[in-house]
Structures are given as C-alpha cells and as structure tokens.
Amino acid sequence: MLQIANPRERAAVAAADAVLRLASLARRGRTRPAPAAIERVLVLRLERIGDLIMSLPALHALRTLAPGARIDLVTGAWNEALARQIAGVDAVETMNAPWLARGESGSDWRALFQQAGAWRTRRYDLAINLEGDIRSNLLLSRARAGWSAGFGMAGGGPLLDEDVPFDVNSHTAVNGVRLVRAALGASPARQPWPAEGRAAAAQLPRAGLTIPPAARAEADAMLAPAATRPLVGLHIGAGRAIKEWPASRLAETGTWAVREREAAIVLTGSATDRARADEVRGALPAGATIIDTVGTAPLVTLAAVLSRLSLLVTPDTGPMHLAAVLGTPLVALFGPSSPERWGPLSADARIVRVDLPCSPCNRIRNPPARCQGRAPDCMDRIVVGRVIDEAAGLLDRTRLEPADGTR
C-alpha cells in the first residue's frame, strides 16, 4: 500500500507503478543469491543526516549477514564526511538527489541516470535502497544487480525483486534491519511483524561511528573556554520550520542552565539558523559563557562537539540522532513527527511532546495549511518547565564531565 499523504501524488505514483508492473514481468524467475555468494553490495541512503544515522543498525545487519562482501554506500554529499566514518562500509559515493538537497545543488536527472547507469559495470550481486521512494528505486534499478530490495511504500515497488512492506508502527531503524534480513533471505519479507518502536530500535546493534582525532582536536579548541563547566547544548534549527521550538523558549532553557547549573551554553545549528541563533544568544544572561558553533562546525567536527556535551536540548533533527548514537544525554522535542518512528536511538534520551488529536501527523514535507508560517500547536504547547524538568533529571543522573573528558 502506498504511504503518500497527498491524494494527487498518490494517484500519480499508483499509475506509474501500474506501468512499471507490466515492465517488471521480464524479471520473473530470478532467484535470490545465497549470502555466501554475495561479493558486492550497493546500498542507497540518499537522505539527510538523521536518515543515515538511523541506517546504522541496517548496515550492521548487512555486514553481519554478508561478512565477506564489499559494501558500497551511496549518500548525499552533505553526509559524505560522516558516512566515511561508518565501520564496515568499504566505499562511499555521493549522489545529490534534487528532491533531498536543501541549499546544496542537486544533480539533474540526466546526470543522475548517467551516474546510476555506471553502477552496472560493477556487477553488484545485491542492491538495497533504504529510502522508500519511486525516484531512488528507479535509480537503483539502473544498477541491474543480481537481486534488489527496498521499500515500495512511496512507489517503485515493481522495480524491486524484494518489495518489503514498511511498517508505519515500527521505528525506521527497525524497518531497515527487516529490509536487510529479507534481502538476504534471513527472514520472510511479508511475515506479520509486531510493532517495534523507539525502545526496541535503541537496543539494536549498529555499525560503529568513528570520530577522527583531528575533529576531536578541533572540538577541544572550540570548547576550551568552558573547560571547567558543564556543557549544555541548544540545537537551534530543525531543517524544517514545522519542527522548530520557539527561540525564546530555547533561550529560557539556556538561562536556567546558566543560572542554576553554572553551565556553559553551546549553540549548534546550520548557517541557515543564524538569525534564530542570534535571537537565542541575545536573550541569554549577560556574562554567560557561550560557545557558538552555528554554521561554522563541519559535520564530523560537530559530531566531536556533540560527544563532549553534558546534555543537548534539541528538536527532531539530524544532530539529535547523531548525538544519540554518540552517547550524549538529550532532551528531544517532538511535535509533528512520531518519536516511535523517528526517535533517537538512545536510552539516554527523554522525549517531550504534547498529546493532541492531530499529533503526530507526520506531515513534515507537506504540513497542514494551519501549521505553515508559525509554530504549530504541537510545538508551541511544549512548555519550558517540562523541558527543564527532564534536563535536570538527566544532569542529576549523569556525572558531569569537563570539556576535555571523553564519553
């Protein structure tokens, strides 16, 4: 079943799938290669930072089930530096899909098709698409791998040898592991799976993520002014306005950390968050120690900064996921998105959200009209007191470390 909210898009994709279903008849009779015979694997994860991080359990499962295979990972250029730090991945290639680029330049379709067509020369035994999208499934099919698997919930299922159902009641990371297991024949693709949310996903083994010494040294230099203080991070943006918490409330939370916990405040975010960061910074107490990395820290250096924090307060965004797998305690603010489907992979994460009939709507890319141009009710109704209570609990439980400590 297609999981596309917009009725027109759903109808268009359904029509395309009907045509593709006829074209796919030529693939009937193909058989899945035995895991021992798999020598080369192509994996697509073209989306953003958080999507890559939520794929770490799937990459671990793939390496475990095909220990001798070469694994080539294709991701957006915005994730390249981080992808190269994932254990078990043999090569990283970048592909900038225009529907996923935010500010970065995306490739046109001609360039995408040329790049994907070159994959067939590598004679992949298995190709897996961890993103459910008709466009990336089409690109995956250009590899002409011996066997292909992915999610068809947003179209392109007929292009796959193994169209694995995506369970909306289970975490994205859980779905990724199920896909890999089905692709390798380790479990049936269409068995009735139980719903497994964030708690189950946080327990999954995952591929390791290494922070290079140079990035750690750069983070140490950034954090040096706060070497003797607890470090409380405030992540400013969320990639999309519908997931952002009002800047004034981030500042109130930071003010509490400064006055009650004698913390230094570390501001994180992208260059597009600069105006909001300035608003937060201007509302913090005079004389506070503030380390502003917004728009200046490369991704791997940001990872090193996040790993040093005593606590991070953040909306649902890529750095939230990154901090979670690095072991940083965090308070995650959720509104339109479901924490059971997209929550951080960590037992040291506290979720703060408001129960509303319309939340979570999971309409991140196409929010309801009433939620555009302002903070939606599900984010606006998150009060500072609840966030501070969760932050205090984590800080009280965790032994605070100076900035030169390692987690």
mmCIF file of C-alpha atoms in Angstrom:
data_model
loop_
_atom_site.group_PDB
_atom_site.id
_atom_site.type_symbol
_atom_site.label_atom_id
_atom_site.label_comp_id
_atom_site.label_asym_id
_atom_site.label_seq_id
_atom_site.Cartn_x
_atom_site.Cartn_y
_atom_site.Cartn_z
ATOM 1 C CA MET A 1 0.000 0.000 0.000
ATOM 2 C CA LEU A 2 1.306 3.444 -0.945
ATOM 3 C CA GLN A 3 2.037 5.696 2.044
ATOM 4 C CA ILE A 4 1.698 9.089 0.344
ATOM 5 C CA ALA A 5 -0.411 11.764 2.041
ATOM 6 C CA ASN A 6 -1.127 13.976 -0.983
ATOM 7 C CA PRO A 7 -4.005 12.400 -2.999
ATOM 8 C CA ARG A 8 -2.727 13.692 -6.354
ATOM 9 C CA GLU A 9 0.791 12.435 -5.747
ATOM 10 C CA ARG A 10 -0.578 9.092 -4.588
ATOM 11 C CA ALA A 11 -2.679 8.724 -7.739
ATOM 12 C CA ALA A 12 0.246 9.673 -9.996
ATOM 13 C CA VAL A 13 2.603 7.217 -8.302
ATOM 14 C CA ALA A 14 -0.038 4.463 -8.415
ATOM 15 C CA ALA A 15 -0.401 4.997 -12.166
ATOM 16 C CA ALA A 16 3.382 4.873 -12.620
ATOM 17 C CA ASP A 17 3.561 1.669 -10.591
ATOM 18 C CA ALA A 18 0.916 0.084 -12.819
ATOM 19 C CA VAL A 19 3.093 0.741 -15.872
ATOM 20 C CA LEU A 20 6.226 -0.444 -14.080
ATOM 21 C CA ARG A 21 4.440 -3.632 -13.022
ATOM 22 C CA LEU A 22 3.987 -4.580 -16.678
ATOM 23 C CA ALA A 23 7.616 -3.799 -17.469
ATOM 24 C CA SER A 24 8.788 -5.873 -14.499
ATOM 25 C CA LEU A 25 7.326 -9.121 -15.858
ATOM 26 C CA ALA A 26 10.636 -9.742 -17.622
ATOM 27 C CA ARG A 27 12.284 -10.230 -14.226
ATOM 28 C CA ARG A 28 10.108 -13.156 -13.217
ATOM 29 C CA GLY A 29 12.010 -16.293 -12.398
ATOM 30 C CA ARG A 30 15.015 -14.505 -10.884
ATOM 31 C CA THR A 31 16.304 -16.085 -7.677
ATOM 32 C CA ARG A 32 17.935 -14.536 -4.632
ATOM 33 C CA PRO A 33 21.674 -15.275 -4.407
ATOM 34 C CA ALA A 34 22.843 -17.220 -1.364
ATOM 35 C CA PRO A 35 24.551 -14.966 1.236
ATOM 36 C CA ALA A 36 27.844 -16.801 0.752
ATOM 37 C CA ALA A 37 27.758 -15.954 -2.956
ATOM 38 C CA ILE A 38 27.307 -12.208 -2.385
ATOM 39 C CA GLU A 39 30.552 -10.407 -3.107
ATOM 40 C CA ARG A 40 29.424 -6.847 -3.917
ATOM 41 C CA VAL A 41 26.558 -4.905 -2.347
ATOM 42 C CA LEU A 42 25.212 -1.489 -3.323
ATOM 43 C CA VAL A 43 23.334 0.449 -0.621
ATOM 44 C CA LEU A 44 21.437 3.679 -1.263
ATOM 45 C CA ARG A 45 20.764 6.099 1.608
ATOM 46 C CA LEU A 46 20.382 9.429 -0.167
ATOM 47 C CA GLU A 47 18.551 11.367 2.516
ATOM 48 C CA ARG A 48 19.698 13.604 5.355
ATOM 49 C CA ILE A 49 21.870 13.196 8.480
ATOM 50 C CA GLY A 50 19.250 11.589 10.682
ATOM 51 C CA ASP A 51 18.264 9.093 7.990
ATOM 52 C CA LEU A 52 21.887 7.991 7.643
ATOM 53 C CA ILE A 53 22.239 7.579 11.408
ATOM 54 C CA MET A 54 19.027 5.538 11.605
ATOM 55 C CA SER A 55 20.559 3.230 8.973
ATOM 56 C CA LEU A 56 23.457 2.195 11.222
ATOM 57 C CA PRO A 57 21.575 -0.879 12.546
ATOM 58 C CA ALA A 58 20.777 -1.950 8.966
ATOM 59 C CA LEU A 59 24.420 -1.569 7.937
ATOM 60 C CA HIS A 60 25.482 -3.628 10.951
ATOM 61 C CA ALA A 61 22.986 -6.348 9.997
ATOM 62 C CA LEU A 62 24.256 -6.321 6.408
ATOM 63 C CA ARG A 63 27.883 -6.699 7.470
ATOM 64 C CA THR A 64 26.922 -9.500 9.874
ATOM 65 C CA LEU A 65 24.936 -11.450 7.276
ATOM 66 C CA ALA A 66 27.428 -10.876 4.435
ATOM 67 C CA PRO A 67 30.772 -10.658 6.271
ATOM 68 C CA GLY A 68 32.948 -11.101 3.195
ATOM 69 C CA ALA A 69 31.084 -8.762 0.856
ATOM 70 C CA ARG A 70 32.264 -5.372 -0.351
ATOM 71 C CA ILE A 71 29.684 -2.769 0.714
ATOM 72 C CA ASP A 72 29.419 0.438 -1.335
ATOM 73 C CA LEU A 73 27.272 3.148 0.270
ATOM 74 C CA VAL A 74 25.762 5.954 -1.825
ATOM 75 C CA THR A 75 24.673 9.038 0.085
ATOM 76 C CA GLY A 76 24.198 12.775 -0.381
ATOM 77 C CA ALA A 77 27.330 14.909 -0.450
ATOM 78 C CA TRP A 78 26.095 16.607 2.748
ATOM 79 C CA ASN A 79 26.631 13.265 4.539
ATOM 80 C CA GLU A 80 29.874 12.193 2.865
ATOM 81 C CA ALA A 81 32.288 13.092 5.665
ATOM 82 C CA LEU A 82 30.156 11.279 8.233
ATOM 83 C CA ALA A 83 29.485 8.263 6.007
ATOM 84 C CA ARG A 84 33.229 7.708 5.656
ATOM 85 C CA GLN A 85 33.437 7.169 9.424
ATOM 86 C CA ILE A 86 30.971 4.239 9.468
ATOM 87 C CA ALA A 87 32.542 0.899 10.309
ATOM 88 C CA GLY A 88 32.048 -1.903 7.812
ATOM 89 C CA VAL A 89 31.496 0.319 4.771
ATOM 90 C CA ASP A 90 34.148 -0.228 2.116
ATOM 91 C CA ALA A 91 33.468 2.752 -0.171
ATOM 92 C CA VAL A 92 31.320 5.885 -0.153
ATOM 93 C CA GLU A 93 29.939 7.542 -3.277
ATOM 94 C CA THR A 94 27.895 10.739 -3.351
ATOM 95 C CA MET A 95 24.699 11.348 -5.283
ATOM 96 C CA ASN A 96 22.839 14.614 -4.786
ATOM 97 C CA ALA A 97 19.160 13.948 -5.428
ATOM 98 C CA PRO A 98 17.463 17.304 -6.130
ATOM 99 C CA TRP A 99 14.380 16.399 -4.073
ATOM 100 C CA LEU A 100 16.601 15.989 -1.000
ATOM 101 C CA ALA A 101 19.011 18.912 -1.438
ATOM 102 C CA ARG A 102 18.406 21.855 0.913
ATOM 103 C CA GLY A 103 20.530 24.764 -0.172
ATOM 104 C CA GLU A 104 23.048 22.414 -1.767
ATOM 105 C CA SER A 105 22.940 21.975 -5.525
ATOM 106 C CA GLY A 106 21.206 18.809 -6.679
ATOM 107 C CA SER A 107 22.094 16.945 -9.855
ATOM 108 C CA ASP A 108 19.708 16.985 -12.798
ATOM 109 C CA TRP A 109 18.033 13.781 -13.929
ATOM 110 C CA ARG A 110 20.380 13.255 -16.848
ATOM 111 C CA ALA A 111 23.387 13.299 -14.515
ATOM 112 C CA LEU A 112 21.634 11.033 -12.023
ATOM 113 C CA PHE A 113 20.823 8.476 -14.719
ATOM 114 C CA GLN A 114 24.366 8.542 -16.051
ATOM 115 C CA GLN A 115 25.806 8.014 -12.590
ATOM 116 C CA ALA A 116 23.372 5.206 -11.770
ATOM 117 C CA GLY A 117 23.963 3.555 -15.127
ATOM 118 C CA ALA A 118 27.664 3.290 -14.342
ATOM 119 C CA TRP A 119 26.844 1.056 -11.375
ATOM 120 C CA ARG A 120 26.046 -1.860 -13.680
ATOM 121 C CA THR A 121 29.721 -2.135 -14.668
ATOM 122 C CA ARG A 122 30.496 -3.135 -11.065
ATOM 123 C CA ARG A 123 28.251 -6.222 -11.311
ATOM 124 C CA TYR A 124 26.598 -5.938 -7.921
ATOM 125 C CA ASP A 125 25.166 -9.152 -6.529
ATOM 126 C CA LEU A 126 22.745 -7.255 -4.302
ATOM 127 C CA ALA A 127 21.364 -3.708 -4.318
ATOM 128 C CA ILE A 128 19.385 -2.289 -1.378
ATOM 129 C CA ASN A 129 17.545 1.020 -1.189
ATOM 130 C CA LEU A 130 16.934 2.112 2.407
ATOM 131 C CA GLU A 131 14.825 5.060 1.210
ATOM 132 C CA GLY A 132 11.272 4.284 0.111
ATOM 133 C CA ASP A 133 10.806 6.491 -2.956
ATOM 134 C CA ILE A 134 9.884 5.783 -6.569
ATOM 135 C CA ARG A 135 12.695 8.021 -7.820
ATOM 136 C CA SER A 136 15.504 6.351 -5.896
ATOM 137 C CA ASN A 137 14.038 2.896 -6.642
ATOM 138 C CA LEU A 138 14.270 3.831 -10.317
ATOM 139 C CA LEU A 139 17.918 4.812 -9.878
ATOM 140 C CA LEU A 140 18.630 1.574 -8.008
ATOM 141 C CA SER A 141 17.191 -0.429 -10.906
ATOM 142 C CA ARG A 142 19.822 1.084 -13.216
ATOM 143 C CA ALA A 143 22.476 -0.963 -11.400
ATOM 144 C CA ARG A 144 20.941 -4.186 -12.769
ATOM 145 C CA ALA A 145 22.114 -6.031 -9.681
ATOM 146 C CA GLY A 146 21.643 -9.759 -9.326
ATOM 147 C CA TRP A 147 18.958 -9.075 -6.701
ATOM 148 C CA SER A 148 17.362 -5.849 -5.479
ATOM 149 C CA ALA A 149 15.369 -4.984 -2.384
ATOM 150 C CA GLY A 150 13.744 -1.906 -0.932
ATOM 151 C CA PHE A 151 10.522 -0.290 0.229
ATOM 152 C CA GLY A 152 7.753 0.353 -2.275
ATOM 153 C CA MET A 153 5.555 2.385 0.064
ATOM 154 C CA ALA A 154 6.189 5.573 -1.955
ATOM 155 C CA GLY A 155 6.273 3.871 -5.341
ATOM 156 C CA GLY A 156 8.702 1.902 -7.428
ATOM 157 C CA GLY A 157 7.947 -1.437 -5.796
ATOM 158 C CA PRO A 158 7.605 -3.220 -9.175
ATOM 159 C CA LEU A 159 11.242 -2.300 -9.911
ATOM 160 C CA LEU A 160 12.401 -4.376 -6.922
ATOM 161 C CA ASP A 161 12.876 -8.112 -6.664
ATOM 162 C CA GLU A 162 12.010 -7.824 -2.974
ATOM 163 C CA ASP A 163 9.433 -5.156 -2.132
ATOM 164 C CA VAL A 164 9.460 -5.206 1.663
ATOM 165 C CA PRO A 165 6.469 -3.660 3.478
ATOM 166 C CA PHE A 166 7.313 -0.627 5.615
ATOM 167 C CA ASP A 167 5.570 -0.839 8.982
ATOM 168 C CA VAL A 168 4.486 2.663 9.999
ATOM 169 C CA ASN A 169 4.031 1.454 13.587
ATOM 170 C CA SER A 170 7.690 0.469 13.877
ATOM 171 C CA HIS A 171 10.823 2.605 14.042
ATOM 172 C CA THR A 172 12.645 3.460 10.820
ATOM 173 C CA ALA A 173 15.752 1.655 12.094
ATOM 174 C CA VAL A 174 13.719 -1.496 12.792
ATOM 175 C CA ASN A 175 12.302 -1.362 9.276
ATOM 176 C CA GLY A 176 15.816 -1.023 7.864
ATOM 177 C CA VAL A 177 17.017 -4.159 9.644
ATOM 178 C CA ARG A 178 13.952 -6.071 8.480
ATOM 179 C CA LEU A 179 14.686 -4.985 4.902
ATOM 180 C CA VAL A 180 18.283 -6.203 5.057
ATOM 181 C CA ARG A 181 17.259 -9.526 6.577
ATOM 182 C CA ALA A 182 14.615 -10.036 3.895
ATOM 183 C CA ALA A 183 17.049 -9.079 1.128
ATOM 184 C CA LEU A 184 19.459 -11.768 2.300
ATOM 185 C CA GLY A 185 16.789 -14.379 2.936
ATOM 186 C CA ALA A 186 17.360 -14.378 6.693
ATOM 187 C CA SER A 187 13.656 -13.752 7.367
ATOM 188 C CA PRO A 188 10.449 -13.615 5.278
ATOM 189 C CA ALA A 189 9.691 -10.236 3.731
ATOM 190 C CA ARG A 190 5.957 -10.336 4.396
ATOM 191 C CA GLN A 191 5.514 -12.033 7.724
ATOM 192 C CA PRO A 192 3.232 -10.264 10.255
ATOM 193 C CA TRP A 193 5.783 -8.220 12.174
ATOM 194 C CA PRO A 194 4.976 -6.859 15.648
ATOM 195 C CA ALA A 195 5.120 -3.113 16.135
ATOM 196 C CA GLU A 196 8.575 -2.230 17.478
ATOM 197 C CA GLY A 197 9.050 1.410 18.359
ATOM 198 C CA ARG A 198 11.898 3.532 19.676
ATOM 199 C CA ALA A 199 12.690 1.384 22.719
ATOM 200 C CA ALA A 200 13.253 -1.675 20.534
ATOM 201 C CA ALA A 201 15.227 0.342 17.978
ATOM 202 C CA ALA A 202 17.563 1.733 20.658
ATOM 203 C CA GLN A 203 18.553 -1.825 21.574
ATOM 204 C CA LEU A 204 19.569 -2.822 18.040
ATOM 205 C CA PRO A 205 23.292 -3.392 17.440
ATOM 206 C CA ARG A 206 24.556 -0.818 14.978
ATOM 207 C CA ALA A 207 27.584 -0.062 12.870
ATOM 208 C CA GLY A 208 30.189 1.947 14.738
ATOM 209 C CA LEU A 209 30.877 5.606 14.055
ATOM 210 C CA THR A 210 34.454 6.850 14.494
ATOM 211 C CA ILE A 211 35.391 10.463 15.196
ATOM 212 C CA PRO A 212 38.841 11.226 13.740
ATOM 213 C CA PRO A 213 41.482 12.680 16.094
ATOM 214 C CA ALA A 214 41.673 15.881 14.029
ATOM 215 C CA ALA A 215 37.956 16.511 14.539
ATOM 216 C CA ARG A 216 38.294 15.861 18.271
ATOM 217 C CA ALA A 217 41.182 18.311 18.455
ATOM 218 C CA GLU A 218 39.147 20.954 16.623
ATOM 219 C CA ALA A 219 36.231 20.413 19.011
ATOM 220 C CA ASP A 220 38.556 20.688 22.005
ATOM 221 C CA ALA A 221 39.777 24.040 20.723
ATOM 222 C CA MET A 222 36.209 25.301 20.276
ATOM 223 C CA LEU A 223 35.187 24.179 23.760
ATOM 224 C CA ALA A 224 38.345 25.334 25.563
ATOM 225 C CA PRO A 225 36.716 28.489 27.053
ATOM 226 C CA ALA A 226 34.364 26.223 29.022
ATOM 227 C CA ALA A 227 36.860 23.595 30.161
ATOM 228 C CA THR A 228 35.692 23.653 33.795
ATOM 229 C CA ARG A 229 31.936 23.927 33.247
ATOM 230 C CA PRO A 230 29.126 21.542 32.345
ATOM 231 C CA LEU A 231 28.319 21.900 28.649
ATOM 232 C CA VAL A 232 24.644 22.263 27.738
ATOM 233 C CA GLY A 233 23.935 22.310 24.034
ATOM 234 C CA LEU A 234 20.988 24.073 22.428
ATOM 235 C CA HIS A 235 20.334 22.990 18.857
ATOM 236 C CA ILE A 236 18.750 25.935 17.104
ATOM 237 C CA GLY A 237 17.052 24.632 13.960
ATOM 238 C CA ALA A 238 15.271 21.517 12.751
ATOM 239 C CA GLY A 239 15.728 21.538 8.991
ATOM 240 C CA ARG A 240 12.055 22.373 8.579
ATOM 241 C CA ALA A 241 10.155 25.175 10.320
ATOM 242 C CA ILE A 242 7.292 22.895 11.368
ATOM 243 C CA LYS A 243 9.595 21.028 13.787
ATOM 244 C CA GLU A 244 11.185 24.095 15.422
ATOM 245 C CA TRP A 245 10.592 25.166 19.020
ATOM 246 C CA PRO A 246 10.313 28.937 19.583
ATOM 247 C CA ALA A 247 13.741 30.533 20.000
ATOM 248 C CA SER A 248 12.603 32.425 23.104
ATOM 249 C CA ARG A 249 11.965 29.118 24.901
ATOM 250 C CA LEU A 250 15.329 27.715 23.934
ATOM 251 C CA ALA A 251 16.806 30.855 25.481
ATOM 252 C CA GLU A 252 14.758 30.379 28.677
ATOM 253 C CA THR A 253 16.056 26.820 28.943
ATOM 254 C CA GLY A 254 19.602 28.038 28.420
ATOM 255 C CA THR A 255 19.118 30.747 31.042
ATOM 256 C CA TRP A 256 18.107 28.096 33.582
ATOM 257 C CA ALA A 257 21.208 26.042 32.754
ATOM 258 C CA VAL A 258 23.456 29.081 33.235
ATOM 259 C CA ARG A 259 21.919 30.288 36.475
ATOM 260 C CA GLU A 260 21.025 27.015 38.182
ATOM 261 C CA ARG A 261 23.741 24.691 36.864
ATOM 262 C CA GLU A 262 26.567 27.162 36.128
ATOM 263 C CA ALA A 263 26.706 25.650 32.646
ATOM 264 C CA ALA A 264 28.325 26.949 29.518
ATOM 265 C CA ILE A 265 25.950 27.094 26.568
ATOM 266 C CA VAL A 266 26.954 25.530 23.263
ATOM 267 C CA LEU A 267 24.858 26.682 20.316
ATOM 268 C CA THR A 268 24.679 24.291 17.369
ATOM 269 C CA GLY A 269 22.955 24.567 14.017
ATOM 270 C CA SER A 270 23.451 25.241 10.332
ATOM 271 C CA ALA A 271 24.213 28.517 8.584
ATOM 272 C CA THR A 272 20.501 28.949 7.820
ATOM 273 C CA ASP A 273 19.839 29.065 11.585
ATOM 274 C CA ARG A 274 21.965 32.192 12.063
ATOM 275 C CA ALA A 275 19.095 34.619 12.739
ATOM 276 C CA ARG A 276 17.478 32.295 15.302
ATOM 277 C CA ALA A 277 20.860 31.673 16.917
ATOM 278 C CA ASP A 278 21.404 35.407 17.318
ATOM 279 C CA GLU A 279 17.967 35.700 18.925
ATOM 280 C CA VAL A 280 18.775 32.949 21.420
ATOM 281 C CA ARG A 281 22.226 34.310 22.144
ATOM 282 C CA GLY A 282 20.894 37.808 22.738
ATOM 283 C CA ALA A 283 18.380 36.523 25.304
ATOM 284 C CA LEU A 284 20.899 34.591 27.407
ATOM 285 C CA PRO A 285 22.191 36.169 30.639
ATOM 286 C CA ALA A 286 24.945 38.747 30.397
ATOM 287 C CA GLY A 287 28.303 37.232 31.205
ATOM 288 C CA ALA A 288 27.253 33.693 30.289
ATOM 289 C CA THR A 289 29.891 31.522 28.664
ATOM 290 C CA ILE A 290 28.541 30.913 25.158
ATOM 291 C CA ILE A 291 30.258 28.830 22.509
ATOM 292 C CA ASP A 292 28.615 29.471 19.167
ATOM 293 C CA THR A 293 29.286 26.819 16.512
ATOM 294 C CA VAL A 294 26.276 27.650 14.351
ATOM 295 C CA GLY A 295 27.172 27.408 10.675
ATOM 296 C CA THR A 296 30.896 27.012 11.392
ATOM 297 C CA ALA A 297 31.475 23.414 12.532
ATOM 298 C CA PRO A 298 31.960 20.841 9.742
ATOM 299 C CA LEU A 299 29.792 17.746 10.229
ATOM 300 C CA VAL A 300 32.461 15.473 11.702
ATOM 301 C CA THR A 301 33.670 18.278 13.995
ATOM 302 C CA LEU A 302 30.069 18.810 15.062
ATOM 303 C CA ALA A 303 29.969 15.125 15.972
ATOM 304 C CA ALA A 304 33.010 15.637 18.182
ATOM 305 C CA VAL A 305 31.386 18.691 19.819
ATOM 306 C CA LEU A 306 28.155 16.778 20.461
ATOM 307 C CA SER A 307 30.084 13.894 22.016
ATOM 308 C CA ARG A 308 31.550 16.303 24.621
ATOM 309 C CA LEU A 309 28.231 17.748 25.793
ATOM 310 C CA SER A 310 26.803 17.041 29.226
ATOM 311 C CA LEU A 311 23.331 17.499 27.739
ATOM 312 C CA LEU A 312 21.713 18.516 24.438
ATOM 313 C CA VAL A 313 18.271 20.110 24.108
ATOM 314 C CA THR A 314 17.085 19.683 20.551
ATOM 315 C CA PRO A 315 14.091 19.335 18.269
ATOM 316 C CA ASP A 316 13.750 16.306 15.996
ATOM 317 C CA THR A 317 16.677 16.803 13.639
ATOM 318 C CA GLY A 318 19.796 15.129 12.273
ATOM 319 C CA PRO A 319 22.176 16.278 15.037
ATOM 320 C CA MET A 320 19.705 14.848 17.566
ATOM 321 C CA HIS A 321 20.226 11.409 16.012
ATOM 322 C CA LEU A 322 23.975 11.966 15.831
ATOM 323 C CA ALA A 323 24.215 12.954 19.498
ATOM 324 C CA ALA A 324 22.122 9.945 20.483
ATOM 325 C CA VAL A 325 24.424 7.345 18.915
ATOM 326 C CA LEU A 326 27.442 9.133 20.404
ATOM 327 C CA GLY A 327 26.013 8.594 23.882
ATOM 328 C CA THR A 328 25.149 12.209 24.698
ATOM 329 C CA PRO A 329 22.184 12.617 27.096
ATOM 330 C CA LEU A 330 19.491 14.635 25.366
ATOM 331 C CA VAL A 331 16.031 16.119 25.685
ATOM 332 C CA ALA A 332 14.282 15.733 22.331
ATOM 333 C CA LEU A 333 11.273 17.891 21.463
ATOM 334 C CA PHE A 334 8.746 16.217 19.181
ATOM 335 C CA GLY A 335 5.641 17.692 17.582
ATOM 336 C CA PRO A 336 4.501 16.692 14.090
ATOM 337 C CA SER A 337 6.789 13.671 13.801
ATOM 338 C CA SER A 338 6.367 10.399 15.670
ATOM 339 C CA PRO A 339 9.116 9.540 18.169
ATOM 340 C CA GLU A 340 8.140 5.870 17.817
ATOM 341 C CA ARG A 341 9.030 6.050 14.123
ATOM 342 C CA TRP A 342 11.842 8.615 14.111
ATOM 343 C CA GLY A 343 13.008 8.917 17.715
ATOM 344 C CA PRO A 344 16.662 8.955 18.828
ATOM 345 C CA LEU A 345 18.444 5.616 19.207
ATOM 346 C CA SER A 346 19.401 6.083 22.840
ATOM 347 C CA ALA A 347 18.289 5.101 26.326
ATOM 348 C CA ASP A 348 19.704 8.457 27.495
ATOM 349 C CA ALA A 349 17.071 10.422 25.565
ATOM 350 C CA ARG A 350 13.985 11.975 27.065
ATOM 351 C CA ILE A 351 11.108 12.744 24.706
ATOM 352 C CA VAL A 352 8.969 15.810 25.379
ATOM 353 C CA ARG A 353 5.773 16.168 23.380
ATOM 354 C CA VAL A 354 2.151 17.260 23.801
ATOM 355 C CA ASP A 355 -0.781 14.904 23.262
ATOM 356 C CA LEU A 356 -3.057 16.439 20.637
ATOM 357 C CA PRO A 357 -5.597 14.731 18.363
ATOM 358 C CA CYS A 358 -3.660 15.912 15.296
ATOM 359 C CA SER A 359 -0.180 14.997 16.537
ATOM 360 C CA PRO A 360 1.829 13.274 15.305
ATOM 361 C CA CYS A 361 0.570 13.953 11.786
ATOM 362 C CA ASN A 362 3.951 13.010 10.224
ATOM 363 C CA ARG A 363 3.313 15.609 7.519
ATOM 364 C CA ILE A 364 6.794 17.059 7.660
ATOM 365 C CA ARG A 365 7.318 17.818 3.973
ATOM 366 C CA ASN A 366 3.722 18.862 3.333
ATOM 367 C CA PRO A 367 2.402 20.343 6.603
ATOM 368 C CA PRO A 368 -1.256 21.323 7.046
ATOM 369 C CA ALA A 369 -2.045 24.874 5.964
ATOM 370 C CA ARG A 370 -2.891 25.938 9.532
ATOM 371 C CA CYS A 371 0.630 24.987 10.651
ATOM 372 C CA GLN A 372 2.532 26.884 7.982
ATOM 373 C CA GLY A 373 4.176 30.218 8.725
ATOM 374 C CA ARG A 374 4.062 29.754 12.507
ATOM 375 C CA ALA A 375 4.971 27.304 15.239
ATOM 376 C CA PRO A 376 2.384 24.507 15.057
ATOM 377 C CA ASP A 377 0.333 23.831 18.178
ATOM 378 C CA CYS A 378 2.194 20.579 18.857
ATOM 379 C CA MET A 379 5.472 22.512 19.238
ATOM 380 C CA ASP A 380 4.077 25.763 20.618
ATOM 381 C CA ARG A 381 2.400 23.989 23.534
ATOM 382 C CA ILE A 382 5.633 22.426 24.786
ATOM 383 C CA VAL A 383 6.330 24.488 27.898
ATOM 384 C CA VAL A 384 9.775 25.355 29.218
ATOM 385 C CA GLY A 385 9.094 23.831 32.639
ATOM 386 C CA ARG A 386 8.713 20.320 31.225
ATOM 387 C CA VAL A 387 11.933 20.628 29.275
ATOM 388 C CA ILE A 388 13.830 21.896 32.326
ATOM 389 C CA ASP A 389 12.452 19.042 34.471
ATOM 390 C CA GLU A 390 13.760 16.447 32.008
ATOM 391 C CA ALA A 391 17.066 18.283 31.610
ATOM 392 C CA ALA A 392 17.551 18.482 35.394
ATOM 393 C CA GLY A 393 16.843 14.777 35.752
ATOM 394 C CA LEU A 394 19.472 13.868 33.185
ATOM 395 C CA LEU A 395 22.057 16.240 34.618
ATOM 396 C CA ASP A 396 21.425 14.942 38.126
ATOM 397 C CA ARG A 397 21.798 11.348 36.990
ATOM 398 C CA THR A 398 24.861 11.824 34.850
ATOM 399 C CA ARG A 399 28.283 12.598 36.257
ATOM 400 C CA LEU A 400 29.201 15.904 34.694
ATOM 401 C CA GLU A 401 32.498 15.917 32.822
ATOM 402 C CA PRO A 402 34.728 18.835 31.831
ATOM 403 C CA ALA A 403 35.075 19.653 28.174
ATOM 404 C CA ASP A 404 38.326 17.703 27.893
ATOM 405 C CA GLY A 405 36.656 14.479 29.084
ATOM 406 C CA THR A 406 35.661 11.720 26.705
ATOM 407 C CA ARG A 407 32.455 9.821 26.702
#
